[in-house]
CSV table of C-alpha atoms in Angstrom, one decimal:
chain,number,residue,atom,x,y,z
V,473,UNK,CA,113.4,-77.9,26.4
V,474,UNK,CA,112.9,-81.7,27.2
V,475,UNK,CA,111.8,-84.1,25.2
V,476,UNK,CA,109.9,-87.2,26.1
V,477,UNK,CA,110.9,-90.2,24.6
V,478,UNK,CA,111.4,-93.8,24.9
V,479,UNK,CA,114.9,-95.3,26.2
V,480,UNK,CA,115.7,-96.4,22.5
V,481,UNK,CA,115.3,-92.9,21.0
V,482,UNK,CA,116.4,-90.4,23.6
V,483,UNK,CA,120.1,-92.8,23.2
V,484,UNK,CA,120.1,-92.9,19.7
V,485,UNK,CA,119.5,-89.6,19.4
V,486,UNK,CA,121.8,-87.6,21.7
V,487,UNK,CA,125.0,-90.2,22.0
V,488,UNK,CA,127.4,-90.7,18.7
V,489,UNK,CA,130.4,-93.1,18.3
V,490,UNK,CA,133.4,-91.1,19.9
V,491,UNK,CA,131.3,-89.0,22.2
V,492,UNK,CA,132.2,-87.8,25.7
V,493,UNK,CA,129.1,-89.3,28.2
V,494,UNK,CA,129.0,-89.3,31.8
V,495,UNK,CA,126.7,-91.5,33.8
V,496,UNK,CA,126.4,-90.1,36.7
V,497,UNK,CA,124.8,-91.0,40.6
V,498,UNK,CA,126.0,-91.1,43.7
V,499,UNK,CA,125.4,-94.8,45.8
V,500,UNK,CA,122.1,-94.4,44.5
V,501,UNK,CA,120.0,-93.4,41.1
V,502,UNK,CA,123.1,-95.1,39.2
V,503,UNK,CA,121.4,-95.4,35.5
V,504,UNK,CA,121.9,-98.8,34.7
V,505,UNK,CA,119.2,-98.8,32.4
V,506,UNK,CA,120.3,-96.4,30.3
V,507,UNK,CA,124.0,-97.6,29.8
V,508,UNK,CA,122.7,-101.0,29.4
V,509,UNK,CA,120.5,-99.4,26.3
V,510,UNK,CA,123.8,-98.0,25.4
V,511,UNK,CA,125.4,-101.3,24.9
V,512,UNK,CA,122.5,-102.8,23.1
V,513,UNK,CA,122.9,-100.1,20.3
V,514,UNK,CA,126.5,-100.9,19.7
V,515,UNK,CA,128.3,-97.6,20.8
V,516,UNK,CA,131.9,-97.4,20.0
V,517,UNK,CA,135.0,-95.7,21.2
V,518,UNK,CA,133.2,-93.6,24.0
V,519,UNK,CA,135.1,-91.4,26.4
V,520,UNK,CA,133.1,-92.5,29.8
V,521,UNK,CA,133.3,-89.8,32.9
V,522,UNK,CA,132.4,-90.9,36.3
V,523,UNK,CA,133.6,-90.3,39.6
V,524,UNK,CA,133.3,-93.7,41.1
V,525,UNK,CA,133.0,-96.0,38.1
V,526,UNK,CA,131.3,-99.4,39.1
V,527,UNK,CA,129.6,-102.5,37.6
V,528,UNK,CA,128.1,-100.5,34.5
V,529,UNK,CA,131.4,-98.8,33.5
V,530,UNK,CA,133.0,-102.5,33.6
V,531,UNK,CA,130.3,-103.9,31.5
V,532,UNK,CA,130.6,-101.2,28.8
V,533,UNK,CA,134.3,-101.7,29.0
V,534,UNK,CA,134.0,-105.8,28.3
V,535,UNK,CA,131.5,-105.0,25.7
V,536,UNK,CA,134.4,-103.2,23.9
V,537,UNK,CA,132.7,-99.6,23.9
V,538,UNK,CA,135.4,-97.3,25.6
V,539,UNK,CA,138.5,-95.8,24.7
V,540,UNK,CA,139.4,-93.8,27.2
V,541,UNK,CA,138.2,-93.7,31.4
V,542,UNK,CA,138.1,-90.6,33.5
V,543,UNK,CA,137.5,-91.1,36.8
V,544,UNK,CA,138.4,-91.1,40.6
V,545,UNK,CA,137.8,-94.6,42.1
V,546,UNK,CA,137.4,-98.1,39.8
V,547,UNK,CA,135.3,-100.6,42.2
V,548,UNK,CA,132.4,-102.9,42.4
V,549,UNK,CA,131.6,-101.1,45.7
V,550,UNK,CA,131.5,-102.9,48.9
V,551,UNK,CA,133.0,-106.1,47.0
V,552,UNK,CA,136.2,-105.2,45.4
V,553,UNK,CA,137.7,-104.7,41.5
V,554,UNK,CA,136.4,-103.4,38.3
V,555,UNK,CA,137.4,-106.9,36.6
V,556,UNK,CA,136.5,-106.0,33.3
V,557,UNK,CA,138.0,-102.5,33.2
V,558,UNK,CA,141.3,-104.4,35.0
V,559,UNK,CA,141.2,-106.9,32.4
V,560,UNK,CA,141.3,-104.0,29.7
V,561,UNK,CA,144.1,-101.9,31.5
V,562,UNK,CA,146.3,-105.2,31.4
V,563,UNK,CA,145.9,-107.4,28.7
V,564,UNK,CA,143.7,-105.2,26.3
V,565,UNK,CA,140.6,-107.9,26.2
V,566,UNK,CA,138.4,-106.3,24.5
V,567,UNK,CA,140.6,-103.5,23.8
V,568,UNK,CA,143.1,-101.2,25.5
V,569,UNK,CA,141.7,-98.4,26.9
V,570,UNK,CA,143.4,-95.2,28.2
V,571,UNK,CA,142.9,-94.2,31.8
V,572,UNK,CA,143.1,-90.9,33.6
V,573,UNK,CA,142.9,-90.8,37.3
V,574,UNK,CA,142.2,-88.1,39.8
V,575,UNK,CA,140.8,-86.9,43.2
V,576,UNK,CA,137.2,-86.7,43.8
V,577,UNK,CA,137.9,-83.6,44.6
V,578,UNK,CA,139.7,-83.1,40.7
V,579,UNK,CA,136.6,-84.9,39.5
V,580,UNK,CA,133.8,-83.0,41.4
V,581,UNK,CA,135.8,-79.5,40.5
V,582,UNK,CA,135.8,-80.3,36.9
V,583,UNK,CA,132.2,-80.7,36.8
V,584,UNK,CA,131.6,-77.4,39.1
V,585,UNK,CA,133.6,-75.7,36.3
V,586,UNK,CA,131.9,-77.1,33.3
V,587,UNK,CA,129.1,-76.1,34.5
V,588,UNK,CA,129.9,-72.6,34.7
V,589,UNK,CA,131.5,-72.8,31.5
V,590,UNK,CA,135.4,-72.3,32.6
V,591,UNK,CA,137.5,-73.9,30.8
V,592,UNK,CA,139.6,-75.4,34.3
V,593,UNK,CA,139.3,-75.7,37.2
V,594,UNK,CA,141.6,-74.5,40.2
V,595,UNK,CA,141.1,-75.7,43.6
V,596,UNK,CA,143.9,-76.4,46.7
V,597,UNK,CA,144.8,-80.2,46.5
V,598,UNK,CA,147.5,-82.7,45.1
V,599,UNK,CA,150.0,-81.2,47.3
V,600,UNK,CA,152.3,-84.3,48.0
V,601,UNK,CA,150.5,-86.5,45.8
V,602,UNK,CA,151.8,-88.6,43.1
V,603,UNK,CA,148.3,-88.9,40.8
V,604,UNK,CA,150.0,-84.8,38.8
V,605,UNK,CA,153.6,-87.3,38.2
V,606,UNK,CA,151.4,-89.8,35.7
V,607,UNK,CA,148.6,-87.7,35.1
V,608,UNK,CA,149.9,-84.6,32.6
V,609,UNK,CA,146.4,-83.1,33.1
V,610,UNK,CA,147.1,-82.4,36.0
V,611,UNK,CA,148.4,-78.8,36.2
V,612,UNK,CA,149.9,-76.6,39.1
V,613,UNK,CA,148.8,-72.5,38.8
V,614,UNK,CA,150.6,-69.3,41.0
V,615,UNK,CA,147.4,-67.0,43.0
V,616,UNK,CA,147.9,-63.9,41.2
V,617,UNK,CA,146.2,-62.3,44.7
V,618,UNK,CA,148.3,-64.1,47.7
V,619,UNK,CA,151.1,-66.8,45.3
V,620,UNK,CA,149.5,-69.6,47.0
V,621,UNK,CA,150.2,-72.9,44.1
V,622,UNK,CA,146.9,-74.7,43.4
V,623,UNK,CA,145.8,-77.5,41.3
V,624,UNK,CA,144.2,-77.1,38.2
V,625,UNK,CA,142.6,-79.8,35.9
V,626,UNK,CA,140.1,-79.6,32.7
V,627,UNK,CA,136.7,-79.1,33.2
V,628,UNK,CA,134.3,-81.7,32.3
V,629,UNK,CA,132.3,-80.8,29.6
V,630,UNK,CA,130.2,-84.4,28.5
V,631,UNK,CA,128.8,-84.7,24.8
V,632,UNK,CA,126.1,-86.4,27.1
V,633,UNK,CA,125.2,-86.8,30.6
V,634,UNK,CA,122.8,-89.3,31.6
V,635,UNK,CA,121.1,-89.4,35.1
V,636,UNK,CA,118.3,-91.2,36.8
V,637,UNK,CA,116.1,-89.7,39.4
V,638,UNK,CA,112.9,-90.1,40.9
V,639,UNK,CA,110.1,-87.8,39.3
V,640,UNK,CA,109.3,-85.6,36.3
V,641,UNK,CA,106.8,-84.0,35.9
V,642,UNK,CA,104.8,-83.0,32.4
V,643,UNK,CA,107.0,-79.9,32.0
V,644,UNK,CA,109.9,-81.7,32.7
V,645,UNK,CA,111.3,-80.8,35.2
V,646,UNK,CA,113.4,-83.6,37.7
V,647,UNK,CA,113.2,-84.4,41.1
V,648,UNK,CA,115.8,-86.2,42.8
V,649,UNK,CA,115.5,-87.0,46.7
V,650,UNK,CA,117.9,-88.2,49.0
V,651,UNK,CA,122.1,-88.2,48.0
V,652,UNK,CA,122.6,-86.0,45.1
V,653,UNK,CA,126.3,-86.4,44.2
V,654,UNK,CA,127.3,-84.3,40.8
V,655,UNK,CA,124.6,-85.3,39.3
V,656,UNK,CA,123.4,-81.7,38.5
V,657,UNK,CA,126.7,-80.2,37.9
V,658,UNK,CA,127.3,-83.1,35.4
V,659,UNK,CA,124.1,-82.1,33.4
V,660,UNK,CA,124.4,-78.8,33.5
V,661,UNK,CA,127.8,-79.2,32.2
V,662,UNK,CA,126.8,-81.4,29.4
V,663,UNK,CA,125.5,-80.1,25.8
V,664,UNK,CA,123.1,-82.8,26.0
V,665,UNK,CA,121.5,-84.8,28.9
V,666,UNK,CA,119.0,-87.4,29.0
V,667,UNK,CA,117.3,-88.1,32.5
V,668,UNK,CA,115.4,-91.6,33.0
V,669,UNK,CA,112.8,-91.2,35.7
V,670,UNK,CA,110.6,-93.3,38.0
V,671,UNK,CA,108.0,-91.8,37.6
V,672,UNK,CA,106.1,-89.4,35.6
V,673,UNK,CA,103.6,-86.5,37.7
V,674,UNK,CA,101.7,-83.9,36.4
V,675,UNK,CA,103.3,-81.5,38.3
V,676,UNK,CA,105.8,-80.5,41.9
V,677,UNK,CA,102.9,-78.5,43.7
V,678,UNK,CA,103.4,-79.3,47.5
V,679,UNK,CA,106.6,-80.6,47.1
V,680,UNK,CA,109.8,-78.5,48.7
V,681,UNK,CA,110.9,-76.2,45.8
V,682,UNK,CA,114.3,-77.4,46.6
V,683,UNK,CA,113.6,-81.2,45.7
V,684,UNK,CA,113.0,-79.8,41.8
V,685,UNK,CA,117.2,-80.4,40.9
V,686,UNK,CA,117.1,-79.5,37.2
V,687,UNK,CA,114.5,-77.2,35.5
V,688,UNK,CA,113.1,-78.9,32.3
V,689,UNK,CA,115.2,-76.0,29.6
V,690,UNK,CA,118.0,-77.9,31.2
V,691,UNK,CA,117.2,-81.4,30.1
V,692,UNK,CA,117.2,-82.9,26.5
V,693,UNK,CA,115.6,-85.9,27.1
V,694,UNK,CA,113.3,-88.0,29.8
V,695,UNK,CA,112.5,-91.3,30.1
V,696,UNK,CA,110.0,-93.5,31.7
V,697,UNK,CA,112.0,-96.3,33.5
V,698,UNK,CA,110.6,-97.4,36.4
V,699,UNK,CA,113.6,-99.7,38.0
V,700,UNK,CA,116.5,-97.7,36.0
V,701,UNK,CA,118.4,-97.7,38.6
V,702,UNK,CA,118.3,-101.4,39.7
V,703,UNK,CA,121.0,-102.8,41.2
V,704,UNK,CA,121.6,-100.0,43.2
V,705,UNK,CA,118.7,-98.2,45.0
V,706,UNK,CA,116.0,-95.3,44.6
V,707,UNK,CA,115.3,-93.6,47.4
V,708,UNK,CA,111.7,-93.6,48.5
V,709,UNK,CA,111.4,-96.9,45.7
V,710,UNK,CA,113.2,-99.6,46.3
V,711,UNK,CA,116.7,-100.9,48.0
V,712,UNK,CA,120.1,-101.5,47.0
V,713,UNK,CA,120.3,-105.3,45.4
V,714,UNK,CA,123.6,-106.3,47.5
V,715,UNK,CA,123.2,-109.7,46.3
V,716,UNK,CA,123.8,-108.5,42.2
V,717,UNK,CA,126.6,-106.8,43.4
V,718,UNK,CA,128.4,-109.6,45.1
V,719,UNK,CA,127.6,-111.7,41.9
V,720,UNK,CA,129.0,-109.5,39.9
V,721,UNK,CA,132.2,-110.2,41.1
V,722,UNK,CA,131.6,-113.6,40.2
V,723,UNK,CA,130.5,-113.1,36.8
V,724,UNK,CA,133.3,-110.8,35.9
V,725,UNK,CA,135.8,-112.9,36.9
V,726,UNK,CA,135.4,-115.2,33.6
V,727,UNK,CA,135.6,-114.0,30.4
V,728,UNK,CA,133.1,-116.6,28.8
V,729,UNK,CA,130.7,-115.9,32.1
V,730,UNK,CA,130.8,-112.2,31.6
V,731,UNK,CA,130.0,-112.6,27.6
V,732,UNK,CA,127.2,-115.2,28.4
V,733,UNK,CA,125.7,-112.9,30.8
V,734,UNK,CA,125.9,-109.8,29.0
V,735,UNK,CA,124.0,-111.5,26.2
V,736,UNK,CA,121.2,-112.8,28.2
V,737,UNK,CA,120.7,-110.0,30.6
V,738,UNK,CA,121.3,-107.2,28.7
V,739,UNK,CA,121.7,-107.5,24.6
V,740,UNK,CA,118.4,-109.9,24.8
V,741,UNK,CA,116.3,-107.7,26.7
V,742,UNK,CA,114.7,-104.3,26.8
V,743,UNK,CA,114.3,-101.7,29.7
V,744,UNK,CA,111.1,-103.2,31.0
V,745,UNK,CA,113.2,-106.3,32.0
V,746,UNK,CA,114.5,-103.2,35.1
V,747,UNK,CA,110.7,-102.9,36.2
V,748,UNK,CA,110.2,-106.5,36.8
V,749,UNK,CA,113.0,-107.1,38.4
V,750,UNK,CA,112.3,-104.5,40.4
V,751,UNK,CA,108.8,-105.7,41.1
V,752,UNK,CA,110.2,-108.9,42.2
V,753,UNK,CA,112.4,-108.0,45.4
């Protein structure tokens, strides 16, 4: 049943030191806020899941949180590298961290089969590729029906998935409108999943049935956080920050830059810095 609670609790009570989280959103409804409250709380040696890791999986790898990255595609998107997670993978600054790469299609198969609760998942692809001769989680399974070899990889099971979207309503159930990417297979694949919301309504009535994403008995958490998304956009709320994103690259770039940035933008403020900024475009 969900819980409402502010950013602070709903992270320190649902993500430990050493947990599996994915944060999760597709172009859009990436939740910066929440992985931003993740940092400010000092979370260490996380396991991070995403399909297309960008700007918030590189600050939480300079800030020293992650061990280990699972993911399809590294990149600030639309501008180039992940300089923070590149500067981990090569010189260990903050730390080394492991990597394991696959397909999309690996990535959005795992979630599919966490969410049912399999244990793998098997799916045609990686014919020809060379991801299965570095990757030794990548497996290759016989058809017992038509001896047809198929792929199979773990599925993803998160300690914690967090999403942003744009409604809940008093029951707590979540909307989300516009690109849904894994987002619901990655909560509903998680033991624990904390959704931070634009806004809060009383309840869907009127609204297409098919808008309501996640029924509330599959959510731990929601959170008010008007702007959690910011930089990147929330459909029917505000647009994609291009500029951040092409500064980013800049920022990243330097070590010092990055570490004086992170400090002012993120350790020294709270979520309701998202809803100003926000405010202000």
């Amino acid at each position: 049943m969900a819980k409402f609670q502010s950013l602070q609790e709903a992270v320190a009570e649902n993500l430990c030191d050493g947990d599996t989280v994915a944060f999760e959103g597709f172009t859009h409804l990436i939740p910066h806020a929440a992985a931003h409250e993740v940092i400010r709380q000092g979370r260490k040696d996380l396991t991070l899941i995403r399909m297309t890791p960008d700007i918030i999986y590189d600050q939480m790898v300079g800030m020293g949180l992650v061990k280990k990255v699972i993911f399809s595609y590294a990149g600030n998107p639309g501008v180039g590298l992940l300089r923070r997670m590149r500067d981990a993978i090569e010189n260990g600054w903050p730390r080394s961290i492991e990597t394991e790469e696959h397909s999309h299609a690996a990535m959005a198969n795992a979630y599919e089969a966490g969410a049912a609760g399999l244990p793998c998942a098997v799916f045609r692809g990686y014919l020809g590729a060379g991801l299965k001769e570095v990757n030794p989680s990548i497996k290759s399974v016989t058809c017992p029906f038509t001896g047809e070899q198929l792929a199979a990889v773990p599925a993803h099971r998160p300690d914690v998935a967090f999403i942003h979207a744009q409604k809940a309503s008093r029951r707590g159930d979540i909307l989300i409108e516009g690109i849904v990417g894994v987002q619901k297979e990655a909560v509903l694949a998680a033991k624990r999943a904390v959704v931070t919301v634009e806004e809060i309504v009383e309840d869907f009535d009127g609204m297409h049935p098919n808008l309501c994403i996640l029924p509330h008995w599959t959510v731990t958490s929601v959170v008010h956080v008007p702007g959690g998304a910011h930089p990147s956009y929330a459909h029917g709320y505000y647009d994609r920050d291009n500029a951040a994103y092409l500064e980013w690259d800049k920022i990243s770039a330097d070590r010092d830059l990055f570490t004086q940035w992170m400090s002012e933008n993120v350790l020294a403020v709270g979520p309701e810095v998202f809803a100003a900024r926000v405010q202000g475009l």
